[in-house]
Coordinates of C-alpha atoms in Angstrom, one line a residue:
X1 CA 79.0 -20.0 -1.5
X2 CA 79.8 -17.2 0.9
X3 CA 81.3 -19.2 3.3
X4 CA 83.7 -20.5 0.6
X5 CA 84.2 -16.7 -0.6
X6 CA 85.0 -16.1 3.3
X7 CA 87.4 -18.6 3.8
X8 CA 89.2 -17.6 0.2
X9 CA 89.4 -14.5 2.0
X10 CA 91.0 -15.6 4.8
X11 CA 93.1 -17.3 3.0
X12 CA 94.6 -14.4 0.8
X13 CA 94.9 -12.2 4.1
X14 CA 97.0 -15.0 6.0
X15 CA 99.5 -15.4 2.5
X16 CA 99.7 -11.6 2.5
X17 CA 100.5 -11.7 6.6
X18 CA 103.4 -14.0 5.4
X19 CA 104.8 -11.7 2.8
X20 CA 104.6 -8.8 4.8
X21 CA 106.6 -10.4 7.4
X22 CA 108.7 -12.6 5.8
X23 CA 112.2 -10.3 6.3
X24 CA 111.7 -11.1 9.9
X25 CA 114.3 -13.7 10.5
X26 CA 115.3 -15.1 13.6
X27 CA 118.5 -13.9 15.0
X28 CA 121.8 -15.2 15.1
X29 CA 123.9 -16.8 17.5
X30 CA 125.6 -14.3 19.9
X31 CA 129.0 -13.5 19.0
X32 CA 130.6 -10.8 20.7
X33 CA 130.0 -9.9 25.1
X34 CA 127.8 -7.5 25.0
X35 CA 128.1 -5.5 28.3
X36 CA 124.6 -3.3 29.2
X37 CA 125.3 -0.6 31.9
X38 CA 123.6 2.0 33.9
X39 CA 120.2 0.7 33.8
X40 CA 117.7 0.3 36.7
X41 CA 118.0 -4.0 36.9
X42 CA 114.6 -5.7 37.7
X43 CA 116.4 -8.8 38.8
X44 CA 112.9 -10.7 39.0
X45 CA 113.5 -12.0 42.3
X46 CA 112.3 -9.1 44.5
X47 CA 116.0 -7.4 43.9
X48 CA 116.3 -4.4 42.1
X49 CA 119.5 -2.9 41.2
X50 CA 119.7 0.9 40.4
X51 CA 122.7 1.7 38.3
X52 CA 123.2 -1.8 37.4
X53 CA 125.1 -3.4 35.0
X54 CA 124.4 -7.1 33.1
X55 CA 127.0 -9.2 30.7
X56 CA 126.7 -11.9 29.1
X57 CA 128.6 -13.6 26.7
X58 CA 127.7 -16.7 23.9
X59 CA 124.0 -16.4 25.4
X60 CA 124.4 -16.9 29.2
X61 CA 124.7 -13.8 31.6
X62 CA 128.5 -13.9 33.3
X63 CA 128.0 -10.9 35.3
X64 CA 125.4 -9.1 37.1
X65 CA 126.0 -6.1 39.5
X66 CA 125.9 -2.5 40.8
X67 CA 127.9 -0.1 38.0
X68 CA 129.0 2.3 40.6
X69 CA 131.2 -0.4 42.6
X70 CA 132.9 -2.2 40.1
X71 CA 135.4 -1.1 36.9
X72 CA 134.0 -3.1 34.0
X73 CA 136.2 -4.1 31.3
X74 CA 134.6 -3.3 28.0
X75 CA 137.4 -4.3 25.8
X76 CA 136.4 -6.1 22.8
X77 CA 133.0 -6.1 24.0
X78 CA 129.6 -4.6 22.5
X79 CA 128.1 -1.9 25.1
X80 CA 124.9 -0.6 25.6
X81 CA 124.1 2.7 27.5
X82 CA 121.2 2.2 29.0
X83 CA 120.5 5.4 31.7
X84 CA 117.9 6.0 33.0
X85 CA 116.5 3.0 31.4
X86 CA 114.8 -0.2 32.8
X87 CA 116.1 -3.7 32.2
X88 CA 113.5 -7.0 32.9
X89 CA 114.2 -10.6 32.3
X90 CA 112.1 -11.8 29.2
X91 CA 108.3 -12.4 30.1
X92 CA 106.9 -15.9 30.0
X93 CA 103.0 -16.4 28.8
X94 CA 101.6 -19.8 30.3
X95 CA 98.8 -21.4 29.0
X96 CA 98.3 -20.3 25.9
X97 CA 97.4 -21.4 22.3
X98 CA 100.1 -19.2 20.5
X99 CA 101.0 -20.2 17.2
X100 CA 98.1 -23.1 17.0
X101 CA 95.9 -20.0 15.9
X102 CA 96.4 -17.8 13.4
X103 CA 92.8 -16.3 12.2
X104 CA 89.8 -17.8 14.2
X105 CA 87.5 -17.1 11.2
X106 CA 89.5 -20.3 9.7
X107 CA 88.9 -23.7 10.5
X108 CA 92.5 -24.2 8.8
X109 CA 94.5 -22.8 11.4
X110 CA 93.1 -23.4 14.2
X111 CA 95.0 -26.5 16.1
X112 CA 94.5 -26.2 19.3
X113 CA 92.0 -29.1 19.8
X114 CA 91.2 -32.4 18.6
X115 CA 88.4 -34.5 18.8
X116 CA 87.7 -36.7 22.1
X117 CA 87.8 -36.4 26.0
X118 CA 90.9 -37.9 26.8
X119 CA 93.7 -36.7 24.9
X120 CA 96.8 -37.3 26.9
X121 CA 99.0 -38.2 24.5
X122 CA 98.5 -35.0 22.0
X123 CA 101.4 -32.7 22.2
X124 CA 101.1 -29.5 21.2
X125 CA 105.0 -28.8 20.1
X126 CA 104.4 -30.9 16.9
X127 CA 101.6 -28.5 16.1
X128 CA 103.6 -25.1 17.1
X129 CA 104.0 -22.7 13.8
X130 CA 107.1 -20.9 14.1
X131 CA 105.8 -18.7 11.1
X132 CA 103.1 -17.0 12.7
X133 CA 103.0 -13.4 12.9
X134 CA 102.1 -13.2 16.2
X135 CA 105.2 -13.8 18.5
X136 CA 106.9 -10.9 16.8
X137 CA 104.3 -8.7 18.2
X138 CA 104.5 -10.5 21.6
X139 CA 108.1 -9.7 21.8
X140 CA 107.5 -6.1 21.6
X141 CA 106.2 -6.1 24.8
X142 CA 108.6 -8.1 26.6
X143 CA 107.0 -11.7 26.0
X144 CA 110.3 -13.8 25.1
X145 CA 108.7 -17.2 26.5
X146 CA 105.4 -19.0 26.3
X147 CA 103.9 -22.5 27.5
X148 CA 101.8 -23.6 24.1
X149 CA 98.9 -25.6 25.5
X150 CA 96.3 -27.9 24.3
X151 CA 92.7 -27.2 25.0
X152 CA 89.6 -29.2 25.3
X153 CA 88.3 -32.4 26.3
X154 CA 88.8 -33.3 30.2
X155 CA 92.4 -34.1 29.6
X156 CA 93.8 -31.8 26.8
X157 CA 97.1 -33.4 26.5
X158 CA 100.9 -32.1 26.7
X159 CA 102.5 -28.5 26.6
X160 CA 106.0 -27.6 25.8
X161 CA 107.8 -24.3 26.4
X162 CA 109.1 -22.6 23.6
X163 CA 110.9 -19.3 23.0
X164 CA 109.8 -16.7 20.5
X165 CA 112.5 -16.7 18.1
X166 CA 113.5 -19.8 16.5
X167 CA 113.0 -21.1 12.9
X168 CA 111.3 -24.5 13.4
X169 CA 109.4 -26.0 16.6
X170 CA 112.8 -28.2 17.5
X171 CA 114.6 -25.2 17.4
X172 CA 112.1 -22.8 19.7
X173 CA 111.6 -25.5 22.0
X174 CA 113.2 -25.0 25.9
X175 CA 111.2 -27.9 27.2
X176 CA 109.3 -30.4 25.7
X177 CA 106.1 -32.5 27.1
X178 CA 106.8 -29.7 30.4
X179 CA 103.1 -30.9 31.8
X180 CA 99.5 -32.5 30.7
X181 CA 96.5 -30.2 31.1
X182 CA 93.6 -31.5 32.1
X183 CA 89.7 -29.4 33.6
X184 CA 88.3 -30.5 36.6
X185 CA 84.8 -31.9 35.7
X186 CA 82.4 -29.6 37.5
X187 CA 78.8 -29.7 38.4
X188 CA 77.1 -26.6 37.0
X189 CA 74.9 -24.5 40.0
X190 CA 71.4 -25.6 39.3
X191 CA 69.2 -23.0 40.1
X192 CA 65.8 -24.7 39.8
X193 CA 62.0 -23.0 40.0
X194 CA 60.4 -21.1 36.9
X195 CA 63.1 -20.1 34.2
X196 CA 66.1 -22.1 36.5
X197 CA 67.8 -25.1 35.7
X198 CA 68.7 -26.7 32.4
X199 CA 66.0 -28.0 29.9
X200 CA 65.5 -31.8 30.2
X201 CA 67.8 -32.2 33.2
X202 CA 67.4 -32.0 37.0
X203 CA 70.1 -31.5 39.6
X204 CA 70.4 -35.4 40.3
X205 CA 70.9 -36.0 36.4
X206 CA 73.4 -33.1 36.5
X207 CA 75.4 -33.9 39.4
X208 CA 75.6 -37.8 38.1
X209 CA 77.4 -37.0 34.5
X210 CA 79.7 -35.4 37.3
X211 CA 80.6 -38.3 39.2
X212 CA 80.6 -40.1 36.3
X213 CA 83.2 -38.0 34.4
X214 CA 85.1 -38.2 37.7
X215 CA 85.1 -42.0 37.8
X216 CA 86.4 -42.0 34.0
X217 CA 89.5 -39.9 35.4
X218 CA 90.0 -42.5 37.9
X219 CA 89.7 -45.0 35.5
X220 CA 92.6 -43.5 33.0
X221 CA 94.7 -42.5 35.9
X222 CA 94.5 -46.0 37.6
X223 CA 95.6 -47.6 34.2
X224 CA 98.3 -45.5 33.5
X225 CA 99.9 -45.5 36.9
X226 CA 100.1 -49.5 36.7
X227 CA 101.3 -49.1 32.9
X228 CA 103.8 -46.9 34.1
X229 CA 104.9 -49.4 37.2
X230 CA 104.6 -52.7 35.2
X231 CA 106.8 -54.2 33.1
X232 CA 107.1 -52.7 28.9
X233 CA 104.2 -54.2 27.3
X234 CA 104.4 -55.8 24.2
X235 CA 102.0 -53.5 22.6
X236 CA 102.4 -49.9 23.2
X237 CA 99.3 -47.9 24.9
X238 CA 99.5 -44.7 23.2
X239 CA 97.3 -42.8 26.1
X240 CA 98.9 -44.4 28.9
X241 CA 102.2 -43.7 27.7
X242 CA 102.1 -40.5 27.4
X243 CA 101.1 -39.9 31.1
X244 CA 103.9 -41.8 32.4
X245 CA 106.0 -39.1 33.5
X246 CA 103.2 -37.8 35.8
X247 CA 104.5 -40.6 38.1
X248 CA 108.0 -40.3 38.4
X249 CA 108.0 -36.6 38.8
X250 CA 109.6 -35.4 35.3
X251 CA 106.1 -34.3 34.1
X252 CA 103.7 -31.2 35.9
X253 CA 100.1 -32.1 36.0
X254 CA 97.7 -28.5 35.6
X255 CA 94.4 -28.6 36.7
X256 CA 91.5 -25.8 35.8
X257 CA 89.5 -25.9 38.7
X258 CA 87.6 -22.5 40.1
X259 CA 85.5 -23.2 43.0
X260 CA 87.4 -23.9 46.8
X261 CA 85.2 -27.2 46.7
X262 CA 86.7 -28.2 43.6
X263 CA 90.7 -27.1 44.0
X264 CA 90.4 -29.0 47.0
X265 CA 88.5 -32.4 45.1
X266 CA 91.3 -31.9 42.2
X267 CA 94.5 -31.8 44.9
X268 CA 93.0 -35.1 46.2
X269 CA 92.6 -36.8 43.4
X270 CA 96.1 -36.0 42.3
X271 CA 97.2 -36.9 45.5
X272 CA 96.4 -39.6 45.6
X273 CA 98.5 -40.7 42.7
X274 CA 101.4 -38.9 44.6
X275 CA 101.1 -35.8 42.2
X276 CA 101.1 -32.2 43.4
X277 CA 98.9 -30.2 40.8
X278 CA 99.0 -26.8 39.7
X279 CA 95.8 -25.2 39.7
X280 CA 94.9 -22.9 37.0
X281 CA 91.8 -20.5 37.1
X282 CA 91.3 -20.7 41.1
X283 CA 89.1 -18.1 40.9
X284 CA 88.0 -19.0 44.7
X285 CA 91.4 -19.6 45.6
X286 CA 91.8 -16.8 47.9
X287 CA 89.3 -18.4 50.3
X288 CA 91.8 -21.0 51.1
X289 CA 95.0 -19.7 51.5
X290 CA 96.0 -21.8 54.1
X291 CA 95.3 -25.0 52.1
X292 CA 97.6 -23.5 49.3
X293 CA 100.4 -23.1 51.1
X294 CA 100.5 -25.9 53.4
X295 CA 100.3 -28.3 50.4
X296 CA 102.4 -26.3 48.6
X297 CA 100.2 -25.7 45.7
X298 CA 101.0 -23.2 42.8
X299 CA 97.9 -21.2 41.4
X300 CA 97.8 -19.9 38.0
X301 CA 95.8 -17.2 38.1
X302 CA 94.1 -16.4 34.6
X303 CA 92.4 -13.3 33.3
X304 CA 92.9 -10.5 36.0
X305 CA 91.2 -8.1 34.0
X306 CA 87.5 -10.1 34.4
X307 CA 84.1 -9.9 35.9
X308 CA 83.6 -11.8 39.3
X309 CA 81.9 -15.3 38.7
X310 CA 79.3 -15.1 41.5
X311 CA 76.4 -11.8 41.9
X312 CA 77.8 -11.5 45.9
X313 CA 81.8 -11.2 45.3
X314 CA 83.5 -8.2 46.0
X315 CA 83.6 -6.6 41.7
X316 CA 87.2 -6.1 42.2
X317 CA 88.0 -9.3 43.5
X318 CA 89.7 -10.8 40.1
X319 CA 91.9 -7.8 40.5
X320 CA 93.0 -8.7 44.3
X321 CA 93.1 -12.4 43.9
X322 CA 96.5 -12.7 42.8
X323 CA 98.1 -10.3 45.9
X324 CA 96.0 -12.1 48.7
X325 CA 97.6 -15.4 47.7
X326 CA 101.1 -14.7 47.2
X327 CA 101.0 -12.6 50.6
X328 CA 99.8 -15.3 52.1
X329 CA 102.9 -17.2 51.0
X330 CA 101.3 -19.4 47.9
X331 CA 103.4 -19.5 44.6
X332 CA 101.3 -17.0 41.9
X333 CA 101.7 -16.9 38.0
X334 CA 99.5 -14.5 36.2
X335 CA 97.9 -15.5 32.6
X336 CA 95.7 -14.7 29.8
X337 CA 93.6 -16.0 27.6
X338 CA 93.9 -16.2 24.1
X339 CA 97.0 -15.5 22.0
X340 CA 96.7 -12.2 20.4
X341 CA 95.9 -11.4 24.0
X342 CA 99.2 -12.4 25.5
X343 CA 101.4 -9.2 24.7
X344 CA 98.9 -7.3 27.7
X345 CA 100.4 -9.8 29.9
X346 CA 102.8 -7.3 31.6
X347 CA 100.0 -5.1 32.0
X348 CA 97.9 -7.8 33.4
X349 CA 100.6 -7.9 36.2
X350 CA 100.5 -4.3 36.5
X351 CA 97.1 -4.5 37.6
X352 CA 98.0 -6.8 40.0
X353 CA 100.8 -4.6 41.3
X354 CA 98.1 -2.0 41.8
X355 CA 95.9 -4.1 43.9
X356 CA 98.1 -5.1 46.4
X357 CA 100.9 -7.0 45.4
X358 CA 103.9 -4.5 44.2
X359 CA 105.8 -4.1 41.6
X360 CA 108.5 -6.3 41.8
X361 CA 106.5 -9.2 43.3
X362 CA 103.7 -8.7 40.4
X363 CA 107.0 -8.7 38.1
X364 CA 107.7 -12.1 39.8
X365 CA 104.3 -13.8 38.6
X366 CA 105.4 -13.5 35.0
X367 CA 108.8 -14.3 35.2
X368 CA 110.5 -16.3 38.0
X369 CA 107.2 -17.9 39.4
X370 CA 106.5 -18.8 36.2
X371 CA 109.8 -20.6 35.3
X372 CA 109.6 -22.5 39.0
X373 CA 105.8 -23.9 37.8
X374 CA 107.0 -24.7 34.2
X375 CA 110.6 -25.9 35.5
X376 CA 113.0 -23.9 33.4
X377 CA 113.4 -21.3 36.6
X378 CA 117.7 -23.2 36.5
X379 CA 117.7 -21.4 32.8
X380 CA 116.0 -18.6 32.9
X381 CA 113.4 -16.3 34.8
X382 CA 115.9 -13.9 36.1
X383 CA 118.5 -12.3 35.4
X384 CA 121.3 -14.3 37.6
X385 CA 124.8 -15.3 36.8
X386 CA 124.7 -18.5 34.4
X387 CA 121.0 -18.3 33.4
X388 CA 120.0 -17.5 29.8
X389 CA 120.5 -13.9 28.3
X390 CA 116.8 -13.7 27.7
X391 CA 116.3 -10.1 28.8
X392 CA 114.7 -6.8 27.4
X393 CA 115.6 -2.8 27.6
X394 CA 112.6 -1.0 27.8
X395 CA 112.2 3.2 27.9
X396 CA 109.8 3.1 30.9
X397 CA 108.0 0.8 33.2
X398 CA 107.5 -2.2 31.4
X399 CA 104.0 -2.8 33.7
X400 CA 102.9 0.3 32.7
X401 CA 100.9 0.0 28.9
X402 CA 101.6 4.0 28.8
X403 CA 105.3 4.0 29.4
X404 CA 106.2 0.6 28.3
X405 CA 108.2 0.9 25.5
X406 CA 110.6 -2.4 24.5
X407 CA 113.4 -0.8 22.7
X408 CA 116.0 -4.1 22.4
X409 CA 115.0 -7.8 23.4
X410 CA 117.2 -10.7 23.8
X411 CA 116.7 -14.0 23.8
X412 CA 119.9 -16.3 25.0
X413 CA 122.2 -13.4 23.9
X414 CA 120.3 -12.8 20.5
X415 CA 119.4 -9.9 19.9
X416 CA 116.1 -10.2 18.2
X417 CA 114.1 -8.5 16.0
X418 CA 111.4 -5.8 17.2
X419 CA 109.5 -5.5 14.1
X420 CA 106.1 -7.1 13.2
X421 CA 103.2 -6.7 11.2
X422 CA 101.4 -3.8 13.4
X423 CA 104.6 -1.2 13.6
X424 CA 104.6 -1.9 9.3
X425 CA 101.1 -0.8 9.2
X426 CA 101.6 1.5 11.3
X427 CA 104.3 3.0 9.2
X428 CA 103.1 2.8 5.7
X429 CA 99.6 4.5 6.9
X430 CA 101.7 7.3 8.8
X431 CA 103.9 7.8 5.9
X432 CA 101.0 7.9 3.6
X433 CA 99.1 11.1 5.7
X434 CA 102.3 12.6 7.1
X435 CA 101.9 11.8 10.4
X436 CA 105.3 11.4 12.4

């Protein structure tokens, strides 16, 4: 009986969630050149323009430059004056479960799974809820973009890349089917004498569900490469099909692998099926630098802010990972778990700037190396003449979770709203005890 009273619960809160939110409409198309000016310009490719100026016009930026050089024409044009103000291109949150979750206490929402180990052909973008409360909090930190992934299972299925403003998952979507998602099956550390190793198993049983998973990935790979060469069957393969982009190039294949031993086991598998994989997680990454970069190899770096996995790492080396590999010259994106989780993103990179990376560049691994791994960096990622408007103004530095402060977002010339459910509650309880 409880459980059911819980879930009732649950329930009610979502509906009143809804309520609370629902004069939050996406915006409308853009309709007048807007012309921002005087603004410090994070172009977010290393370039950073001090009294800059940005226009764009009917959601694509036509002009990006240095204010004190040029005489802008602001004739029948919407202007923003933006000293001593910061302007960013929009964030981008890879990897993520946003708007497949909506209260984890309730089975309902939750659809980020489904049953099985080899789910290529479940795509995440059917399941995205454009409704959920979340984004609009996201955007007030500067996350305009997000990758909405699939988890569980050894192959998860397919992301898409959506933007955080749209009224329906066709609408929000930038790229569909942008990658499958799949974990590299590992053998756990068997630690064996009194109070090591795992109940009922030894090291040899361990190791052969390993190879075994492994062969069931060569298995489903095999297939679907020759289902993908051969001629149209006359009955459709629902799993193979969806994994035949992985083979002509038009579809990203991530891999979650952590240990050296095992990025390097996942890039030859892939290889071997001509596929260059992006490696997520790489918590061991840093040890092979030079394998990273001379097989060109993108590492997705997740959860900065963490614990080192082994007793004998350096305690601050999930801080320093990220630096170490783009100094060394390998593509880095930075993540997070979760979805609530996702507007600390910037500060995630912030971190990363402090240990060794930079601002800018740390800017870079949540905006334009992000759009190069999910291949959207032609549209967006920067702010560049011809790519998307999708930009934000923020007060101070939007790395910085004590100056940050997003005071107009844009996504492809919209201006979007800022509001969500937190700033509401925040207002009615200030109102309520006079607090200003």
């Amino acid at each position: 009986m409880n459980k059911y009273i819980l879930t009732l619960f649950f329930a009610c809160a979502a509906t009143v969630s809804t309520f609370a939110q629902a004069n939050i409409s996406p915006a409308k198309p853009q309709t007048k050149r807007t012309v921002i000016f005087g603004a410090t310009v994070h172009v977010g490719n290393g370039q950073v323009i001090e009294n800059g100026y940005i226009i764009f016009d009917k959601g694509k930026i036509t002009g990006v430059g240095d204010a004190t050089v040029v005489k802008l024409n602001l004739t029948d044009a919407e202007v923003i004056t933006a000293n001593g103000k910061h302007v960013y291109p929009g964030i981008i949150a890879p990897i993520n479960n946003l708007g497949l979750t909506e209260f984890e206490s309730v089975k309902a929402t939750l659809d980020f799974t489904e049953i099985g180990n080899m789910n290529p052909h479940i795509r995440s973008i059917v399941a995205y809820n454009t409704d959920s409360k979340v984004p609009a909090t996201l955007r007030s930190n500067g996350i305009l973009m997000a990758q909405i992934t699939p988890q569980g299972g050894t192959i998860s299925g397919s992301s898409s890349v959506v933007q955080l403003d749209a009224w329906n998952w066709e609408d929000a979507a930038l790229k569909i089917d942008d990658a499958q998602h799949m974990s590299w099956p590992t053998t756990p550390r068997f630690r064996g004498g009194f109070g090591g190793g795992r109940p009922g198993f030894s090291a040899d049983a361990i190791a052969e569900r390993t190879q075994k998973a492994i062969a069931d990935l060569e298995e489903i790979f095999s297939q679907a490469q020759a289902y993908a060469e051969g001629e149209k069957p006359a009955t459709s393969n629902a799993r193979l099909a969806a994994m035949q982009n992985l083979f002509n190039g038009k579809q990203k294949l991530f891999i979650t692998a952590n240990s050296q031993k095992d990025i390097i086991a996942a890039f030859n598998f892939a290889k071997k099926y001509k596929i260059t994989p992006v490696i997520v997680g790489g918590d061991e990454a840093y040890l092979i630098t030079d394998f990273l970069k001379d097989n060109n190899i993108s590492v997705v770096v997740k959860q900065p802010h963490a614990l080192p996995n082994n007793v004998d790492d350096d305690v601050n080396m999930p801080y320093k990972n990220a630096s170490i590999l783009a100094n060394a010259g390998v593509n880095v994106v930075v993540s997070i778990d979760g979805y609530w989780q996702q507007r600390n993103l910037p500060f995630m990179a912030g971190t990363v700037a402090a240990w060794g990376l930079g601002k800018e560049k740390a800017l870079q691994t949540i905006t334009l190396n992000t759009a190069k791994v999910l291949g959207i960096d032609k549209t967006t990622g920067s702010i560049e003449m011809g790519k998307d408007a999708t930009l934000f103004i923020s007060a101070g530095d939007a790395l910085d979770m004590k100056t940050n402060k997003v005071e107009q977002a844009f996504i492809q010339g919209r201006s979007v709203s800022l509001d969500n459910l937190h700033k509401q509650l925040d207002k009615k309880f200030s109102d309520k005890y006079g607090i200003k």
